[in-house]
Amino acid sequence: MPYDQHIVRVNQRKEELKGKLEKELSGFSEISLEIGCGHGHWLVDYAAANQEKFCLGIDMMGSRIRRCIKKQERSGLPNVRFVQGEAFEVLETLPEKIKLEEVFILFPDPWPKKRHWKNRIINPKFLSQLATFCQQGVITHFRTDVEDYYNWAIEVVGGHPNWEITTDIEWPFERATVFQERSESYHSLIFRRV
Ligand SMILES: C[S@@+](CC[C@H](N)C(=O)[O-])C[C@H]1O[C@@H](n2cnc3c(N)ncnc32)[C@H](O)[C@@H]1O
């Protein structure tokens, strides 16, 4: 596809995403965000246990988000919503008044080959982008079953000027995600916006 057509499509997609986010987040200013929410099990249960919070789950895959929406509808919970979108684009198009209260990234795509590690969601550029929506003190919770991703995350987060790894906070809510159920073991990393 020619480059100018590609740009037109990207801009159209972002406009649609902006409209959806404005609709779903209307009336809210602080949200708990799950990036790569998969089928939404974790976030629906988290929202049920924390009804004072407003939770947004995002995932690139439309089929997964459709299942999430069904789950939200069945739950009847007013404080959880799901939107299809890529994490960078969602952050870029979030309504201006929205601030992230906390972030969850649970079992993200591992990109196991070393030459693909740059595609991992935990990377310096993404952490900088995420930081612009987080006030000081906001916590990001990351969990993976891939040991070298965990070590990579420690290195990337540890070397990032906007985030510090913390060990003084407990994992806030235990409910196995689909990928957690499939894994034999996992590692968690909690980091705070500085
Ligand atoms: C390995 S699955 C884990 C799903 C779920 N968190 C779980 O633990 O069962 C990773 C999910 O992240 C989504 N994903 C990957 N990269 C993404 C991105 N840049 N923005 C939004 N979603 C993304 C994928 O579509 C997929 O559903």
mmCIF file of N, CA and C in Angstrom, residues 108-171:
data_model
loop_
_atom_site.group_PDB
_atom_site.id
_atom_site.type_symbol
_atom_site.label_atom_id
_atom_site.label_comp_id
_atom_site.label_asym_id
_atom_site.label_seq_id
_atom_site.Cartn_x
_atom_site.Cartn_y
_atom_site.Cartn_z
ATOM 1 N N PRO A 108 2.123 -10.718 28.699
ATOM 2 C CA PRO A 108 2.173 -10.144 27.349
ATOM 3 C C PRO A 108 2.871 -11.090 26.376
ATOM 4 N N ASP A 109 2.670 -10.848 25.078
ATOM 5 C CA ASP A 109 3.327 -11.693 24.070
ATOM 6 C C ASP A 109 4.829 -11.720 24.352
ATOM 7 N N PRO A 110 5.411 -12.928 24.403
ATOM 8 C CA PRO A 110 6.803 -13.028 24.877
ATOM 9 C C PRO A 110 7.887 -12.692 23.844
ATOM 10 N N TRP A 111 7.564 -12.761 22.553
ATOM 11 C CA TRP A 111 8.578 -12.544 21.510
ATOM 12 C C TRP A 111 9.867 -13.276 21.903
ATOM 13 N N PRO A 112 9.862 -14.612 21.851
ATOM 14 C CA PRO A 112 10.989 -15.372 22.401
ATOM 15 C C PRO A 112 12.332 -15.208 21.682
ATOM 16 N N LYS A 113 12.302 -14.930 20.358
ATOM 17 C CA LYS A 113 13.593 -14.837 19.654
ATOM 18 C C LYS A 113 14.284 -13.514 20.001
ATOM 19 N N LYS A 114 15.573 -13.592 20.267
ATOM 20 C CA LYS A 114 16.273 -12.401 20.741
ATOM 21 C C LYS A 114 16.145 -11.225 19.767
ATOM 22 N N ARG A 115 16.176 -11.509 18.478
ATOM 23 C CA ARG A 115 16.092 -10.410 17.511
ATOM 24 C C ARG A 115 14.712 -9.739 17.515
ATOM 25 N N HIS A 116 13.738 -10.379 18.168
ATOM 26 C CA HIS A 116 12.386 -9.792 18.250
ATOM 27 C C HIS A 116 12.099 -9.127 19.589
ATOM 28 N N TRP A 117 13.064 -9.175 20.499
ATOM 29 C CA TRP A 117 12.802 -8.636 21.838
ATOM 30 C C TRP A 117 12.378 -7.172 21.778
ATOM 31 N N LYS A 118 12.867 -6.461 20.750
ATOM 32 C CA LYS A 118 12.520 -5.028 20.632
ATOM 33 C C LYS A 118 11.001 -4.825 20.471
ATOM 34 N N ASN A 119 10.288 -5.898 20.052
ATOM 35 C CA ASN A 119 8.829 -5.801 19.884
ATOM 36 C C ASN A 119 8.071 -5.972 21.197
ATOM 37 N N ARG A 120 8.764 -6.365 22.225
ATOM 38 C CA ARG A 120 8.069 -6.577 23.504
ATOM 39 C C ARG A 120 7.451 -5.259 23.981
ATOM 40 N N ILE A 121 6.268 -5.412 24.604
ATOM 41 C CA ILE A 121 5.572 -4.195 25.044
ATOM 42 C C ILE A 121 6.379 -3.456 26.107
ATOM 43 N N ILE A 122 7.091 -4.212 26.931
ATOM 44 C CA ILE A 122 7.988 -3.548 27.883
ATOM 45 C C ILE A 122 9.252 -3.176 27.112
ATOM 46 N N ASN A 123 9.316 -1.922 26.705
ATOM 47 C CA ASN A 123 10.506 -1.401 26.024
ATOM 48 C C ASN A 123 10.615 0.082 26.386
ATOM 49 N N PRO A 124 11.786 0.681 26.222
ATOM 50 C CA PRO A 124 11.973 2.051 26.718
ATOM 51 C C PRO A 124 10.985 3.052 26.126
ATOM 52 N N LYS A 125 10.689 2.935 24.824
ATOM 53 C CA LYS A 125 9.793 3.904 24.194
ATOM 54 C C LYS A 125 8.385 3.798 24.797
ATOM 55 N N PHE A 126 7.925 2.560 24.977
ATOM 56 C CA PHE A 126 6.580 2.378 25.517
ATOM 57 C C PHE A 126 6.514 2.862 26.968
ATOM 58 N N LEU A 127 7.558 2.570 27.735
ATOM 59 C CA LEU A 127 7.557 3.012 29.141
ATOM 60 C C LEU A 127 7.520 4.540 29.226
ATOM 61 N N SER A 128 8.176 5.213 28.288
ATOM 62 C CA SER A 128 8.139 6.689 28.277
ATOM 63 C C SER A 128 6.743 7.175 27.933
ATOM 64 N N GLN A 129 6.137 6.547 26.945
ATOM 65 C CA GLN A 129 4.786 6.935 26.524
ATOM 66 C C GLN A 129 3.794 6.714 27.681
ATOM 67 N N LEU A 130 3.900 5.551 28.310
ATOM 68 C CA LEU A 130 3.010 5.225 29.427
ATOM 69 C C LEU A 130 3.189 6.245 30.552
ATOM 70 N N ALA A 131 4.431 6.623 30.800
ATOM 71 C CA ALA A 131 4.727 7.544 31.907
ATOM 72 C C ALA A 131 4.028 8.888 31.723
ATOM 73 N N THR A 132 3.814 9.304 30.483
ATOM 74 C CA THR A 132 3.196 10.625 30.272
ATOM 75 C C THR A 132 1.733 10.636 30.737
ATOM 76 N N PHE A 133 1.131 9.462 30.901
ATOM 77 C CA PHE A 133 -0.268 9.399 31.362
ATOM 78 C C PHE A 133 -0.364 9.032 32.835
ATOM 79 N N CYS A 134 0.768 8.900 33.490
ATOM 80 C CA CYS A 134 0.773 8.453 34.884
ATOM 81 C C CYS A 134 1.394 9.526 35.764
ATOM 82 N N GLN A 135 0.658 9.887 36.811
ATOM 83 C CA GLN A 135 1.248 10.809 37.773
ATOM 84 C C GLN A 135 2.212 10.042 38.662
ATOM 85 N N GLN A 136 3.033 10.809 39.368
ATOM 86 C CA GLN A 136 3.989 10.189 40.290
ATOM 87 C C GLN A 136 3.259 9.219 41.227
ATOM 88 N N GLY A 137 3.806 8.062 41.424
ATOM 89 C CA GLY A 137 3.210 7.103 42.359
ATOM 90 C C GLY A 137 2.367 6.031 41.685
ATOM 91 N N VAL A 138 1.981 6.249 40.431
ATOM 92 C CA VAL A 138 1.155 5.235 39.745
ATOM 93 C C VAL A 138 1.957 3.933 39.600
ATOM 94 N N ILE A 139 1.243 2.833 39.823
ATOM 95 C CA ILE A 139 1.911 1.525 39.833
ATOM 96 C C ILE A 139 1.551 0.734 38.574
ATOM 97 N N THR A 140 2.559 0.143 37.963
ATOM 98 C CA THR A 140 2.332 -0.802 36.867
ATOM 99 C C THR A 140 2.673 -2.205 37.364
ATOM 100 N N HIS A 141 1.759 -3.134 37.064
ATOM 101 C CA HIS A 141 1.929 -4.523 37.498
ATOM 102 C C HIS A 141 2.162 -5.372 36.259
ATOM 103 N N PHE A 142 3.259 -6.083 36.263
ATOM 104 C CA PHE A 142 3.650 -6.884 35.102
ATOM 105 C C PHE A 142 3.852 -8.327 35.555
ATOM 106 N N ARG A 143 3.335 -9.247 34.767
ATOM 107 C CA ARG A 143 3.526 -10.666 35.117
ATOM 108 C C ARG A 143 3.810 -11.446 33.837
ATOM 109 N N THR A 144 4.767 -12.347 33.920
ATOM 110 C CA THR A 144 5.109 -13.175 32.747
ATOM 111 C C THR A 144 5.541 -14.564 33.195
ATOM 112 N N ASP A 145 5.341 -15.530 32.305
ATOM 113 C CA ASP A 145 5.820 -16.888 32.588
ATOM 114 C C ASP A 145 7.132 -17.158 31.845
ATOM 115 N N VAL A 146 7.687 -16.113 31.230
ATOM 116 C CA VAL A 146 8.911 -16.299 30.437
ATOM 117 C C VAL A 146 10.077 -15.662 31.200
ATOM 118 N N GLU A 147 10.976 -16.525 31.647
ATOM 119 C CA GLU A 147 12.043 -16.043 32.524
ATOM 120 C C GLU A 147 12.887 -14.940 31.878
ATOM 121 N N ASP A 148 13.218 -15.124 30.585
ATOM 122 C CA ASP A 148 14.095 -14.097 30.010
ATOM 123 C C ASP A 148 13.351 -12.783 29.750
ATOM 124 N N TYR A 149 12.011 -12.845 29.641
ATOM 125 C CA TYR A 149 11.239 -11.597 29.545
ATOM 126 C C TYR A 149 11.272 -10.876 30.899
ATOM 127 N N TYR A 150 11.143 -11.658 31.963
ATOM 128 C CA TYR A 150 11.206 -11.079 33.304
ATOM 129 C C TYR A 150 12.555 -10.382 33.510
ATOM 130 N N ASN A 151 13.638 -11.066 33.139
ATOM 131 C CA ASN A 151 14.965 -10.471 33.318
ATOM 132 C C ASN A 151 15.134 -9.235 32.442
ATOM 133 N N TRP A 152 14.595 -9.314 31.236
ATOM 134 C CA TRP A 152 14.638 -8.169 30.315
ATOM 135 C C TRP A 152 13.876 -6.990 30.932
ATOM 136 N N ALA A 153 12.686 -7.282 31.513
ATOM 137 C CA ALA A 153 11.868 -6.214 32.096
ATOM 138 C C ALA A 153 12.609 -5.555 33.265
ATOM 139 N N ILE A 154 13.277 -6.371 34.069
ATOM 140 C CA ILE A 154 14.035 -5.799 35.200
ATOM 141 C C ILE A 154 15.089 -4.823 34.662
ATOM 142 N N GLU A 155 15.739 -5.242 33.577
ATOM 143 C CA GLU A 155 16.802 -4.407 33.010
ATOM 144 C C GLU A 155 16.226 -3.117 32.404
ATOM 145 N N VAL A 156 15.157 -3.271 31.616
ATOM 146 C CA VAL A 156 14.609 -2.109 30.904
ATOM 147 C C VAL A 156 13.944 -1.144 31.890
ATOM 148 N N VAL A 157 13.140 -1.677 32.812
ATOM 149 C CA VAL A 157 12.462 -0.793 33.777
ATOM 150 C C VAL A 157 13.499 -0.177 34.719
ATOM 151 N N GLY A 158 14.428 -1.018 35.162
ATOM 152 C CA GLY A 158 15.457 -0.541 36.094
ATOM 153 C C GLY A 158 16.298 0.583 35.502
ATOM 154 N N GLY A 159 16.446 0.596 34.188
ATOM 155 C CA GLY A 159 17.272 1.623 33.547
ATOM 156 C C GLY A 159 16.458 2.799 33.041
ATOM 157 N N HIS A 160 15.145 2.814 33.321
ATOM 158 C CA HIS A 160 14.297 3.869 32.765
ATOM 159 C C HIS A 160 14.136 5.017 33.763
ATOM 160 N N PRO A 161 14.303 6.261 33.321
ATOM 161 C CA PRO A 161 14.267 7.370 34.284
ATOM 162 C C PRO A 161 12.886 7.643 34.904
ATOM 163 N N ASN A 162 11.795 7.167 34.281
ATOM 164 C CA ASN A 162 10.457 7.489 34.796
ATOM 165 C C ASN A 162 9.872 6.426 35.733
ATOM 166 N N TRP A 163 10.564 5.308 35.878
ATOM 167 C CA TRP A 163 9.986 4.209 36.654
ATOM 168 C C TRP A 163 11.004 3.638 37.622
ATOM 169 N N GLU A 164 10.524 3.188 38.777
ATOM 170 C CA GLU A 164 11.418 2.463 39.681
ATOM 171 C C GLU A 164 10.740 1.168 40.113
ATOM 172 N N ILE A 165 11.528 0.122 40.154
ATOM 173 C CA ILE A 165 11.002 -1.182 40.587
ATOM 174 C C ILE A 165 10.784 -1.119 42.090
ATOM 175 N N THR A 166 9.643 -1.651 42.527
ATOM 176 C CA THR A 166 9.383 -1.649 43.962
ATOM 177 C C THR A 166 9.099 -3.065 44.442
ATOM 178 N N THR A 167 9.541 -3.338 45.646
ATOM 179 C CA THR A 167 9.275 -4.661 46.220
ATOM 180 C C THR A 167 8.418 -4.519 47.483
ATOM 181 N N ASP A 168 7.951 -3.281 47.738
ATOM 182 C CA ASP A 168 7.207 -3.079 48.994
ATOM 183 C C ASP A 168 5.686 -3.113 48.800
ATOM 184 N N ILE A 169 5.246 -3.560 47.629
ATOM 185 C CA ILE A 169 3.800 -3.600 47.372
ATOM 186 C C ILE A 169 3.414 -5.034 47.032
ATOM 187 N N GLU A 170 2.292 -5.450 47.591
ATOM 188 C CA GLU A 170 1.815 -6.812 47.274
ATOM 189 C C GLU A 170 1.017 -6.817 45.986
ATOM 190 N N TRP A 171 1.018 -7.935 45.308
ATOM 191 C CA TRP A 171 0.179 -8.092 44.110
ATOM 192 C C TRP A 171 -1.278 -7.888 44.558
#
